[in-house]
Short mmCIF file of C-alpha atoms in Angstrom, two decimals:
data_model
loop_
_atom_site.label_atom_id
_atom_site.label_comp_id
_atom_site.label_asym_id
_atom_site.label_seq_id
_atom_site.Cartn_x
_atom_site.Cartn_y
_atom_site.Cartn_z
CA MET U 1 40.09 -324.51 19.65
CA ALA U 2 37.77 -322.00 18.12
CA LEU U 3 38.12 -318.33 18.88
CA TYR U 4 34.63 -318.12 20.38
CA SER U 5 32.26 -320.45 22.22
CA GLU U 6 29.35 -321.96 20.30
CA LYS U 7 27.02 -319.70 22.21
CA VAL U 8 28.91 -316.59 21.14
CA MET U 9 28.83 -317.78 17.54
CA ASP U 10 25.11 -318.54 17.78
CA HIS U 11 24.31 -315.07 19.11
CA PHE U 12 26.66 -313.52 16.56
CA ARG U 13 25.18 -315.40 13.61
CA ASN U 14 21.57 -315.10 14.79
CA PRO U 15 21.48 -311.99 16.92
CA ARG U 16 18.31 -311.63 18.99
CA ASN U 17 16.41 -308.37 19.21
CA VAL U 18 18.28 -306.58 16.45
CA GLY U 19 16.92 -303.26 15.29
CA VAL U 20 15.41 -300.01 16.43
CA ILE U 21 12.42 -299.03 18.58
CA GLU U 22 11.26 -295.74 17.08
CA ASP U 23 9.17 -294.74 20.12
CA ALA U 24 11.61 -296.08 22.70
CA ASP U 25 11.19 -294.96 26.29
CA ALA U 26 14.93 -295.06 26.80
CA VAL U 27 17.99 -295.10 24.57
CA GLY U 28 21.57 -295.78 25.60
CA GLU U 29 24.53 -295.40 23.30
CA VAL U 30 28.10 -296.10 24.34
CA GLY U 31 31.38 -296.51 22.57
CA ASN U 32 34.80 -297.79 23.40
CA ALA U 33 36.95 -294.85 22.40
CA LYS U 34 40.02 -297.05 22.09
CA CYS U 35 38.83 -300.03 20.06
CA GLY U 36 36.06 -298.08 18.32
CA ASP U 37 33.10 -300.36 18.94
CA ILE U 38 29.72 -298.68 19.38
CA MET U 39 26.57 -300.11 20.93
CA LYS U 40 23.06 -298.67 21.06
CA MET U 41 20.19 -300.05 23.15
CA TYR U 42 16.52 -299.10 22.77
CA LEU U 43 14.14 -299.96 25.61
CA LYS U 44 10.37 -299.97 25.83
CA ILE U 45 9.32 -299.76 29.47
CA ASP U 46 5.92 -300.61 30.93
CA ASN U 47 5.15 -300.80 34.68
CA ASP U 48 8.83 -300.47 35.54
CA THR U 49 9.58 -303.50 33.41
CA VAL U 50 11.47 -303.83 30.12
CA SER U 51 8.67 -304.87 27.81
CA ASP U 52 10.78 -304.69 24.66
CA VAL U 53 14.40 -304.14 23.76
CA LYS U 54 16.33 -303.75 20.52
CA PHE U 55 19.98 -303.09 19.79
CA GLU U 56 22.32 -301.87 17.09
CA THR U 57 26.05 -302.59 17.24
CA PHE U 58 29.11 -301.59 15.26
CA GLY U 59 31.73 -304.03 16.35
CA CYS U 60 33.26 -307.45 16.32
CA GLY U 61 31.65 -310.85 16.77
CA SER U 62 31.83 -310.74 20.54
CA ALA U 63 30.42 -307.20 20.67
CA ILE U 64 27.42 -308.27 18.59
CA ALA U 65 26.97 -311.45 20.63
CA SER U 66 27.29 -309.52 23.92
CA SER U 67 24.61 -307.05 22.81
CA SER U 68 22.32 -309.86 21.74
CA MET U 69 22.78 -311.79 24.99
CA ALA U 70 22.32 -308.65 27.10
CA THR U 71 18.96 -307.96 25.45
CA GLU U 72 17.84 -311.51 26.22
CA LEU U 73 18.91 -311.14 29.83
CA ILE U 74 16.90 -307.97 30.42
CA LYS U 75 13.79 -308.56 28.34
CA GLY U 76 10.74 -308.85 30.57
CA LYS U 77 12.76 -307.99 33.69
CA PRO U 78 11.94 -305.28 36.27
CA LEU U 79 14.19 -302.22 36.03
CA SER U 80 15.59 -302.82 39.51
CA GLU U 81 16.92 -306.16 38.28
CA VAL U 82 18.10 -304.72 34.95
CA ARG U 83 20.15 -302.18 36.90
CA LYS U 84 22.08 -305.03 38.46
CA LEU U 85 23.15 -306.53 35.15
CA THR U 86 26.91 -306.95 35.04
CA ASN U 87 29.31 -307.60 32.19
CA LYS U 88 30.28 -310.78 34.01
CA ALA U 89 26.72 -312.09 33.78
CA VAL U 90 26.69 -311.35 30.03
CA ALA U 91 30.03 -313.09 29.48
CA GLU U 92 29.01 -316.08 31.59
CA ALA U 93 25.72 -316.45 29.73
CA LEU U 94 27.81 -316.63 26.55
CA ASP U 95 29.92 -319.44 28.03
CA GLY U 96 32.82 -317.04 28.36
CA LEU U 97 34.74 -314.61 26.17
CA PRO U 98 38.47 -314.50 25.39
CA ASP U 99 40.30 -312.26 27.90
CA TYR U 100 41.03 -309.57 25.34
CA LYS U 101 37.32 -309.48 24.37
CA MET U 102 35.94 -308.98 27.88
CA HIS U 103 35.63 -305.25 27.16
CA CYS U 104 32.85 -306.12 24.69
CA SER U 105 30.69 -307.40 27.55
CA VAL U 106 31.54 -304.24 29.51
CA LEU U 107 30.19 -302.24 26.60
CA ALA U 108 26.89 -304.16 26.78
CA GLU U 109 26.57 -303.47 30.49
CA GLU U 110 27.35 -299.79 29.93
CA ALA U 111 24.86 -299.47 27.06
CA ILE U 112 22.05 -300.81 29.24
CA HIS U 113 23.03 -298.63 32.16
CA ALA U 114 23.15 -295.64 29.83
CA ALA U 115 19.61 -296.45 28.68
CA LEU U 116 18.45 -296.63 32.29
CA ASP U 117 20.11 -293.29 33.01
CA ASP U 118 18.27 -291.88 30.01
CA TYR U 119 15.00 -293.24 31.37
CA GLU U 120 15.69 -291.67 34.75
CA SER U 121 16.41 -288.28 33.25
CA ARG U 122 13.32 -288.46 31.02
CA THR U 123 10.91 -289.54 33.77
CA GLY U 124 12.54 -288.48 37.00
CA LYS U 125 12.03 -292.03 38.28
CA LYS U 126 14.73 -294.01 39.97
CA THR U 127 15.71 -297.41 38.61
CA GLU U 128 17.94 -298.53 41.44
CA MET J 1 40.32 -325.18 -4.14
CA LYS J 2 42.40 -327.22 -6.53
CA GLY J 3 45.12 -329.61 -5.53
CA GLY J 4 42.99 -332.32 -3.96
CA THR J 5 41.97 -330.55 -0.77
CA LYS J 6 38.55 -331.63 0.41
CA LEU J 7 37.68 -328.30 1.96
CA ASP J 8 35.22 -326.36 -0.11
CA LYS J 9 36.90 -323.08 0.69
CA ILE J 10 37.75 -319.99 -1.24
CA TYR J 11 41.19 -319.23 0.13
CA LEU J 12 41.94 -315.54 -0.26
CA ASP J 13 44.54 -315.08 2.45
CA ASN J 14 47.72 -315.88 0.57
CA ALA J 15 49.51 -312.92 2.16
CA ALA J 16 49.09 -314.72 5.49
CA THR J 17 50.35 -317.97 4.12
CA THR J 18 50.17 -320.07 0.97
CA LYS J 19 49.36 -323.68 0.40
CA MET J 20 52.52 -325.68 -0.30
CA SER J 21 53.04 -326.62 -3.92
CA GLU J 22 52.95 -330.30 -4.76
CA ALA J 23 56.57 -330.18 -5.92
CA ALA J 24 57.62 -328.67 -2.59
CA ILE J 25 55.69 -331.29 -0.60
CA LYS J 26 57.26 -334.02 -2.72
CA GLU J 27 60.73 -332.60 -2.18
CA MET J 28 60.15 -332.29 1.53
CA THR J 29 59.07 -335.91 1.91
CA ARG J 30 61.86 -337.08 -0.37
CA CYS J 31 64.42 -335.42 1.88
CA MET J 32 62.75 -336.77 5.01
CA ASN J 33 62.97 -340.27 3.59
CA ASP J 34 66.34 -340.18 1.89
CA TYR J 35 68.44 -337.47 3.52
CA TYR J 36 68.06 -337.81 7.25
CA GLY J 37 71.74 -337.28 7.99
CA ASN J 38 73.08 -334.31 9.89
CA PRO J 39 74.81 -332.02 7.36
CA SER J 40 77.60 -331.45 9.89
CA SER J 41 78.47 -335.17 10.04
CA LEU J 42 81.49 -336.18 8.05
CA TYR J 43 80.29 -339.58 6.84
CA THR J 44 78.52 -339.98 3.52
CA VAL J 45 74.95 -339.86 4.84
CA GLY J 46 75.71 -336.50 6.48
CA GLN J 47 77.55 -335.12 3.50
CA GLN J 48 74.68 -336.07 1.20
CA ALA J 49 72.38 -333.93 3.34
CA LYS J 50 74.99 -331.18 3.19
CA GLU J 51 74.94 -331.38 -0.59
CA ILE J 52 71.16 -330.96 -0.56
CA ILE J 53 71.31 -327.72 1.37
CA GLU J 54 74.23 -326.35 -0.63
CA LYS J 55 72.35 -327.03 -3.86
CA ALA J 56 69.33 -325.23 -2.39
CA ARG J 57 71.54 -322.30 -1.39
CA GLU J 58 72.87 -322.04 -4.90
CA GLU J 59 69.42 -322.13 -6.47
CA ILE J 60 68.01 -319.55 -4.08
CA ALA J 61 70.99 -317.25 -4.61
CA GLY J 62 70.48 -317.54 -8.37
CA VAL J 63 66.87 -316.34 -8.17
CA ILE J 64 67.84 -313.01 -6.55
CA ASN J 65 71.23 -312.67 -8.30
CA ALA J 66 73.23 -313.22 -5.14
CA SER J 67 76.13 -315.56 -4.59
CA PRO J 68 75.50 -318.73 -2.52
CA LYS J 69 77.81 -317.54 0.26
CA GLU J 70 75.53 -314.56 0.76
CA ILE J 71 72.53 -316.71 1.71
CA TYR J 72 71.88 -317.65 5.36
CA PHE J 73 69.02 -319.99 6.18
CA THR J 74 66.78 -318.87 9.05
CA SER J 75 63.55 -320.01 10.66
CA GLY J 76 61.64 -317.52 8.54
CA GLY J 77 61.10 -313.88 7.72
CA SER J 78 60.90 -312.58 11.27
CA GLU J 79 64.23 -314.13 12.23
CA ALA J 80 65.82 -312.82 9.04
CA ASP J 81 64.51 -309.30 9.74
CA ASN J 82 65.80 -309.42 13.30
CA GLN J 83 69.20 -310.70 12.26
CA ALA J 84 69.60 -308.08 9.54
CA ILE J 85 68.75 -305.26 11.92
CA ILE J 86 70.94 -306.58 14.73
CA THR J 87 73.76 -306.99 12.22
CA ALA J 88 73.54 -303.40 11.00
CA ALA J 89 73.14 -302.09 14.55
CA ALA J 90 76.27 -303.91 15.73
CA ILE J 91 78.29 -302.51 12.83
CA GLY J 92 76.88 -299.05 13.47
CA LYS J 93 77.57 -299.16 17.18
CA ARG J 94 81.22 -300.04 16.58
CA LYS J 95 81.52 -296.89 14.46
CA GLY J 96 79.45 -294.72 16.79
CA LYS J 97 76.60 -294.61 14.26
CA MET J 98 73.36 -295.18 16.09
CA HIS J 99 70.67 -293.81 13.82
CA ILE J 100 68.31 -295.97 11.75
CA VAL J 101 65.81 -294.94 9.08
CA THR J 102 62.66 -296.98 8.47
CA SER J 103 59.08 -296.48 7.32
CA ALA J 104 55.82 -296.29 9.24
CA ILE J 105 54.37 -299.31 7.44
CA GLU J 106 56.99 -301.97 8.20
CA HIS J 107 56.09 -305.40 9.51
CA HIS J 108 56.22 -305.75 13.28
CA ALA J 109 59.26 -308.00 12.90
CA VAL J 110 61.11 -304.86 11.83
CA LEU J 111 59.30 -302.28 13.97
CA HIS J 112 59.57 -304.26 17.18
CA ALA J 113 63.23 -305.12 16.58
CA LEU J 114 63.84 -301.39 16.11
CA ARG J 115 61.84 -300.59 19.23
CA ARG J 116 64.24 -302.76 21.18
CA LEU J 117 67.23 -300.94 19.69
CA LYS J 118 65.62 -297.65 20.63
CA ASN J 119 65.61 -298.80 24.25
CA GLU J 120 69.31 -299.52 23.86
CA GLY J 121 70.02 -295.96 22.78
CA PHE J 122 69.53 -296.02 19.01
CA GLU J 123 67.58 -293.24 17.37
CA ILE J 124 64.90 -294.36 14.92
CA THR J 125 63.43 -292.17 12.17
CA GLU J 126 60.11 -293.57 10.98
CA LEU J 127 59.30 -292.09 7.59
CA PRO J 128 55.67 -291.39 6.73
CA VAL J 129 54.14 -292.75 3.55
CA SER J 130 51.90 -291.14 0.95
CA LYS J 131 48.15 -291.74 1.15
CA GLU J 132 48.77 -294.41 -1.48
CA GLY J 133 51.08 -296.17 0.95
CA ILE J 134 54.43 -295.48 -0.66
CA VAL J 135 57.65 -294.16 0.88
CA ASN J 136 59.07 -291.07 -0.82
CA LYS J 137 62.68 -291.65 -1.83
CA GLU J 138 63.44 -287.96 -1.25
CA ASP J 139 62.36 -288.42 2.37
CA VAL J 140 64.88 -291.25 2.67
CA LYS J 141 67.61 -289.05 1.24
CA LYS J 142 66.79 -286.24 3.67
CA ALA J 143 66.59 -288.57 6.67
CA ILE J 144 70.06 -290.05 6.23
CA ARG J 145 72.61 -288.43 8.52
CA ASP J 146 76.31 -288.89 9.18
CA ASP J 147 75.48 -291.25 12.04
CA THR J 148 72.95 -293.35 10.10
CA CYS J 149 73.93 -297.01 10.10
CA LEU J 150 70.89 -298.55 8.39
CA VAL J 151 67.94 -297.85 6.16
CA THR J 152 65.30 -300.58 6.35
CA VAL J 153 62.30 -300.29 4.05
CA MET J 154 60.15 -303.21 2.98
CA TYR J 155 59.92 -304.37 -0.64
CA ALA J 156 56.16 -304.83 -0.64
CA ASN J 157 53.73 -304.14 2.18
CA ASN J 158 52.03 -307.14 3.73
CA GLU J 159 48.68 -305.44 4.30
CA ILE J 160 48.09 -303.15 1.37
CA GLY J 161 50.56 -304.71 -1.06
CA THR J 162 52.23 -301.47 -2.11
CA LEU J 163 55.59 -301.81 -3.84
CA GLN J 164 58.22 -299.49 -2.44
CA PRO J 165 60.86 -297.68 -4.53
CA VAL J 166 63.51 -300.20 -3.50
CA SER J 167 66.03 -299.69 -6.29
CA GLU J 168 65.87 -295.89 -5.85
CA ILE J 169 66.39 -296.23 -2.09
CA GLY J 170 69.19 -298.73 -2.78
CA ALA J 171 70.94 -296.22 -5.02
CA ILE J 172 70.63 -293.47 -2.41
CA CYS J 173 72.02 -295.72 0.33
CA LYS J 174 74.91 -296.81 -1.85
CA GLU J 175 75.77 -293.21 -2.63
CA LYS J 176 75.60 -292.25 1.04
CA GLY J 177 77.46 -295.35 2.22
CA VAL J 178 74.62 -296.57 4.44
CA LEU J 179 73.51 -300.20 4.72
CA PHE J 180 70.16 -300.97 3.13
CA HIS J 181 67.96 -303.83 4.31
CA THR J 182 64.63 -304.74 2.76
CA ASP J 183 62.01 -307.03 4.23
CA ALA J 184 61.02 -308.79 1.00
CA VAL J 185 58.84 -311.45 2.61
CA GLN J 186 55.81 -310.54 0.48
CA ALA J 187 57.82 -309.94 -2.67
CA VAL J 188 60.22 -312.86 -3.12
CA GLY J 189 58.79 -315.33 -5.60
CA HIS J 190 56.16 -312.83 -6.74
CA VAL J 191 58.10 -309.98 -8.33
CA PRO J 192 61.55 -310.07 -9.93
CA ILE J 193 64.33 -309.10 -7.51
CA ASP J 194 67.98 -308.47 -8.31
CA VAL J 195 69.96 -307.61 -5.18
CA LYS J 196 72.93 -306.36 -7.16
CA ALA J 197 71.06 -304.15 -9.62
CA GLU J 198 68.88 -302.79 -6.83
CA ASN J 199 71.81 -302.19 -4.43
CA ILE J 200 70.28 -304.25 -1.66
CA ASP J 201 72.71 -305.08 1.16
CA MET J 202 70.40 -307.35 3.13
CA LEU J 203 67.10 -308.98 2.27
CA SER J 204 64.68 -311.16 4.23
CA ALA J 205 62.46 -313.86 2.78
CA SER J 206 60.06 -316.52 4.02
CA ALA J 207 59.27 -319.77 2.19
CA HIS J 208 55.62 -320.13 3.17
CA LYS J 209 54.72 -316.96 1.29
CA PHE J 210 55.68 -318.60 -2.01
CA HIS J 211 54.18 -322.08 -1.60
CA GLY J 212 57.10 -323.43 0.40
CA PRO J 213 57.01 -324.82 3.94
CA LYS J 214 56.52 -322.83 7.13
CA GLY J 215 59.35 -322.35 9.58
CA ILE J 216 62.01 -321.69 6.99
CA GLY J 217 63.31 -318.58 5.30
CA PHE J 218 66.54 -316.92 4.40
CA LEU J 219 68.56 -313.79 4.87
CA TYR J 220 70.71 -312.46 2.09
CA VAL J 221 73.69 -310.46 3.31
CA ARG J 222 76.05 -308.88 0.82
CA LYS J 223 79.61 -310.18 0.92
CA GLY J 224 81.82 -308.12 3.20
CA ILE J 225 79.17 -307.33 5.81
CA ILE J 226 79.94 -309.00 9.13
CA VAL J 227 76.84 -310.86 10.23
CA SER J 228 75.88 -310.87 13.93
CA ASN J 229 74.42 -314.01 15.45
CA LEU J 230 71.01 -314.26 17.03
CA ILE J 231 71.59 -317.91 17.92
CA GLU J 232 74.93 -319.17 19.18
CA GLY J 233 76.00 -322.77 19.49
CA GLY J 234 77.36 -324.28 16.33
CA ALA J 235 79.25 -323.84 13.11
CA GLN J 236 76.20 -324.03 10.85
CA GLU J 237 75.67 -321.27 8.30
CA ARG J 238 79.35 -320.42 8.50
CA GLY J 239 78.99 -319.91 12.23
CA LYS J 240 76.31 -317.26 11.85
CA ARG J 241 73.21 -319.29 12.71
CA ALA J 242 73.56 -322.23 15.04
CA GLY J 243 71.23 -325.21 14.96
CA THR J 244 71.07 -328.33 12.81
CA GLU J 245 69.74 -327.31 9.42
CA ASN J 246 66.16 -328.15 8.51
CA VAL J 247 67.25 -330.03 5.40
CA PRO J 248 63.79 -330.99 4.05
CA ALA J 249 62.40 -327.48 4.52
CA ILE J 250 65.46 -325.82 3.00
CA SER J 251 65.31 -328.01 -0.07
CA ALA J 252 61.55 -327.62 -0.41
CA MET J 253 61.95 -323.84 -0.15
CA ALA J 254 64.39 -323.89 -3.06
CA VAL J 255 62.03 -326.03 -5.13
CA ALA J 256 59.11 -323.69 -4.39
CA LEU J 257 61.17 -320.63 -5.23
CA LYS J 258 62.42 -322.06 -8.52
CA GLU J 259 58.83 -322.92 -9.39
CA ALA J 260 57.66 -319.43 -8.46
CA GLU J 261 60.43 -317.90 -10.55
CA ALA J 262 59.58 -320.03 -13.57
CA GLY J 263 55.92 -319.00 -13.46
CA MET J 264 56.41 -315.44 -12.24
CA LYS J 265 55.82 -313.52 -15.44
CA GLU J 266 52.76 -315.49 -16.47
CA ASN J 267 51.30 -315.54 -12.95
CA ALA J 268 51.83 -311.81 -12.46
CA LYS J 269 49.93 -311.11 -15.66
CA LYS J 270 47.07 -313.41 -14.74
CA LEU J 271 46.90 -312.21 -11.14
CA THR J 272 47.01 -308.54 -12.06
CA ALA J 273 43.94 -309.01 -14.25
CA LEU J 274 42.15 -310.91 -11.48
CA ARG J 275 43.20 -308.35 -8.88
CA ASP J 276 41.85 -305.48 -10.94
CA TYR J 277 38.64 -307.42 -11.54
CA LEU J 278 38.20 -307.89 -7.80
CA ILE J 279 38.97 -304.22 -7.12
CA LYS J 280 36.36 -303.21 -9.69
CA GLY J 281 33.80 -305.56 -8.17
CA LEU J 282 34.31 -304.36 -4.60
CA SER J 283 34.33 -300.72 -5.69
CA GLY J 284 30.64 -301.21 -6.46
CA ILE J 285 29.94 -301.26 -2.72
CA PRO J 286 28.93 -297.73 -1.69
CA HIS J 287 31.20 -295.84 0.70
CA SER J 288 34.14 -298.13 0.22
CA ALA J 289 37.71 -297.41 -0.83
CA LEU J 290 40.77 -299.28 -2.00
CA ASN J 291 43.72 -299.07 0.37
CA GLY J 292 47.09 -298.56 -1.26
CA ASP J 293 48.11 -297.53 -4.75
CA ALA J 294 45.89 -299.01 -7.47
CA LYS J 295 48.81 -300.01 -9.70
CA LYS J 296 52.04 -300.02 -7.67
CA ARG J 297 50.96 -303.04 -5.67
CA LEU J 298 51.53 -306.78 -5.60
CA PRO J 299 49.56 -308.59 -8.29
CA SER J 300 47.91 -310.63 -5.55
CA ASN J 301 46.83 -307.96 -3.09
CA VAL J 302 43.46 -306.27 -2.64
CA ASN J 303 42.64 -304.28 0.48
CA PHE J 304 39.46 -302.29 1.06
CA CYS J 305 37.80 -300.22 3.75
CA PHE J 306 34.04 -300.27 4.13
CA GLU J 307 32.54 -297.48 6.14
CA GLY J 308 30.10 -298.24 8.96
CA ILE J 309 31.14 -301.81 9.68
CA GLU J 310 33.80 -303.65 11.63
CA GLY J 311 36.25 -306.08 10.07
CA GLU J 312 36.21 -309.00 12.48
CA SER J 313 32.48 -309.59 12.17
CA LEU J 314 32.90 -309.33 8.39
CA LEU J 315 35.63 -312.01 8.49
CA LEU J 316 33.58 -314.35 10.66
CA LEU J 317 30.55 -314.10 8.39
CA LEU J 318 32.71 -314.56 5.30
CA ASP J 319 34.18 -317.65 6.94
CA ASP J 320 30.63 -318.98 7.29
CA LYS J 321 30.35 -318.52 3.53
CA GLY J 322 33.60 -320.42 3.01
CA ILE J 323 35.80 -317.41 2.32
CA CYS J 324 39.14 -317.02 4.10
CA ALA J 325 40.24 -313.40 4.42
CA SER J 326 41.99 -311.00 6.75
CA SER J 327 41.40 -307.57 8.32
CA GLY J 328 43.36 -304.76 9.93
CA SER J 329 40.55 -304.07 12.36
CA ALA J 330 41.42 -303.45 16.01
CA CYS J 331 39.15 -306.34 16.91
CA THR J 332 41.27 -308.83 14.98
CA SER J 333 44.59 -307.60 16.28
CA GLY J 334 44.42 -308.97 19.80
CA SER J 335 45.03 -305.40 20.90
CA LEU J 336 42.74 -302.41 20.83
CA ASP J 337 44.48 -300.66 17.97
CA PRO J 338 43.71 -300.91 14.29
CA SER J 339 46.45 -301.59 11.76
CA HIS J 340 49.38 -299.16 11.91
CA VAL J 341 49.58 -299.40 8.13
CA LEU J 342 46.02 -298.18 7.59
CA LEU J 343 46.57 -295.37 10.10
CA ALA J 344 49.79 -294.44 8.28
CA ILE J 345 47.95 -293.98 4.98
CA GLY J 346 45.53 -291.66 6.72
CA ARG J 347 42.57 -293.90 7.40
CA VAL J 348 40.93 -292.74 10.63
CA HIS J 349 40.15 -295.30 13.34
CA ASP J 350 36.48 -295.76 12.36
CA VAL J 351 37.36 -296.48 8.75
CA ALA J 352 40.43 -298.60 9.49
CA HIS J 353 38.09 -300.70 11.63
CA GLY J 354 36.20 -301.82 8.54
CA SER J 355 39.09 -303.14 6.50
CA LEU J 356 39.32 -306.32 4.49
CA ARG J 357 42.37 -307.86 2.83
CA LEU J 358 41.90 -310.42 0.09
CA SER J 359 45.12 -311.90 -1.27
CA LEU J 360 45.05 -314.15 -4.31
CA SER J 361 47.14 -317.06 -5.49
CA GLU J 362 47.88 -318.61 -8.86
CA GLU J 363 45.04 -321.03 -8.17
CA THR J 364 42.44 -318.31 -7.66
CA THR J 365 39.72 -318.29 -10.30
CA LYS J 366 37.37 -315.64 -11.62
CA GLU J 367 34.44 -317.73 -10.37
CA GLU J 368 35.87 -317.66 -6.86
CA LEU J 369 36.21 -313.89 -7.06
CA ASP J 370 32.62 -313.55 -8.28
CA ALA J 371 31.52 -315.55 -5.25
CA ALA J 372 33.72 -313.43 -2.99
CA ILE J 373 32.40 -310.14 -4.39
CA LYS J 374 28.82 -311.31 -3.89
CA ALA J 375 29.54 -312.52 -0.35
CA VAL J 376 31.33 -309.32 0.67
CA LYS J 377 28.52 -307.17 -0.76
CA GLU J 378 25.85 -309.13 1.09
CA THR J 379 27.77 -309.21 4.34
CA VAL J 380 28.66 -305.53 4.34
CA GLU J 381 25.02 -304.69 3.63
CA TYR J 382 23.84 -307.01 6.41
CA LEU J 383 26.24 -305.57 9.00
CA ARG J 384 25.41 -302.02 7.99
CA GLY J 385 21.77 -302.94 8.56
CA PHE J 386 22.25 -302.85 12.32
CA SER J 387 25.24 -300.58 12.66
CA PRO J 388 24.51 -297.44 14.68
CA VAL J 389 27.40 -295.76 12.86
CA TRP J 390 25.85 -296.48 9.48
CA ARG J 391 22.50 -295.16 10.75
CA ASP J 392 24.11 -291.90 11.91
CA LEU J 393 25.99 -291.56 8.62
CA ASN J 394 22.79 -291.94 6.64
CA ALA J 395 20.89 -289.62 8.96
CA GLY J 396 23.52 -286.96 8.39
CA LYS J 397 24.57 -287.00 12.05
CA LEU J 398 28.02 -288.15 10.95
CA GLN J 399 29.87 -287.19 7.80
CA PHE J 400 30.77 -289.92 5.33
CA ILE J 401 34.52 -290.19 4.96
CA LEU J 402 34.62 -292.65 2.07
#
């Protein structure tokens, strides 16, 4: 049995939406103080919808795959829906993660929520 | 890789395990075919198997200058480490000596065995190492107390390959009358070892680190030391390790060790040159650093840290390029902590995260290393390309450490 599902390996080898949005409307950066992984999400928001998203990640295969999958899940989605994104949804979309790698999907959820928080503080709008 | 394997792989993880030598495989199958008897049986078929293991014991003892009666076969290095430590602890306890000295960079087989003793009331002194990854013999001298029953310091480190001052520590322990055990799993078959000259009381070894089979190893215990059992139930190994002997593996281990001994000098010379070539090649990657002393290390070991990236993703991408390697990153450990060895030599968490171990074998070629250097360079560059840490380092928001 391989360490990761084929989907994780696909998103790890060919990460979607990698990079930076220089004029992002929202940026969220989170880190897992214990394991050391760091994730950064850049969002472009138009009409309360995520029109573009990019990420940068310092971390293991599942951290990179989780970031990539999370960007796919939120791209084109209204903020109210993005707010509801859970780590479970990210892990499930990846056909599962090993138990000891679940915290990578948590990091993806947190990075997106941090970006939404940033958007709220920049604009005064609510994303709930 | 040579030796008829079909896999088009560059295997650079020989510190994890080695491919069995053809002679060892041949010996293993020969024993399976011809010597199936139980060495404890008194009829000829059993006694022939007994002869096989006694011959192996003699050959193994000869390689490390021990006597055959001082060699106990075990399931491998971890069992040997555990048995050595339990043995010394039992002797110590009988005398009211419950203090043990070790180093911060030992294998978990030693550290976790000591952790258990700590819970049973033993006091453990874990000596720090220099930033080059070497124990200071003066620290050992200072740490030994009247109630010290054991000093256990490894021969060569499994992650960063550093060679420890074993004969100096042996001399100190002899002078102070304290038992000295060394986990020599990475060293046996690779560097010359003389248990008498180096004053080693107990030594652990594992066959699969020197092209022998997995699941077999040995513990050397100097004559006169009363060995404690981990496994009870039979008279095997002079009553000190129950269980029917793994005759084919024992004999194949001896064959592999004899082979390793015969080629040791030549291989060490060849590997040292290759190792230094690899170190030079990887040093060309900006913000990288060699882990462990540049010279006082196993001829086969190279270990680097690359700032701004994480080791597991590096390993997975190298695997895609056909390169087998290892890392001390937290992400590869199954826990959340990076390697205790890298932390002990002063690498901070972020840097320890981006570590890579490449360990060579006698079959490694310069062409393979050229391919590995190219692959590591490309992969590190690629991963840095979308690392927020690397971005912050370059933007001056974080200070480069390496």
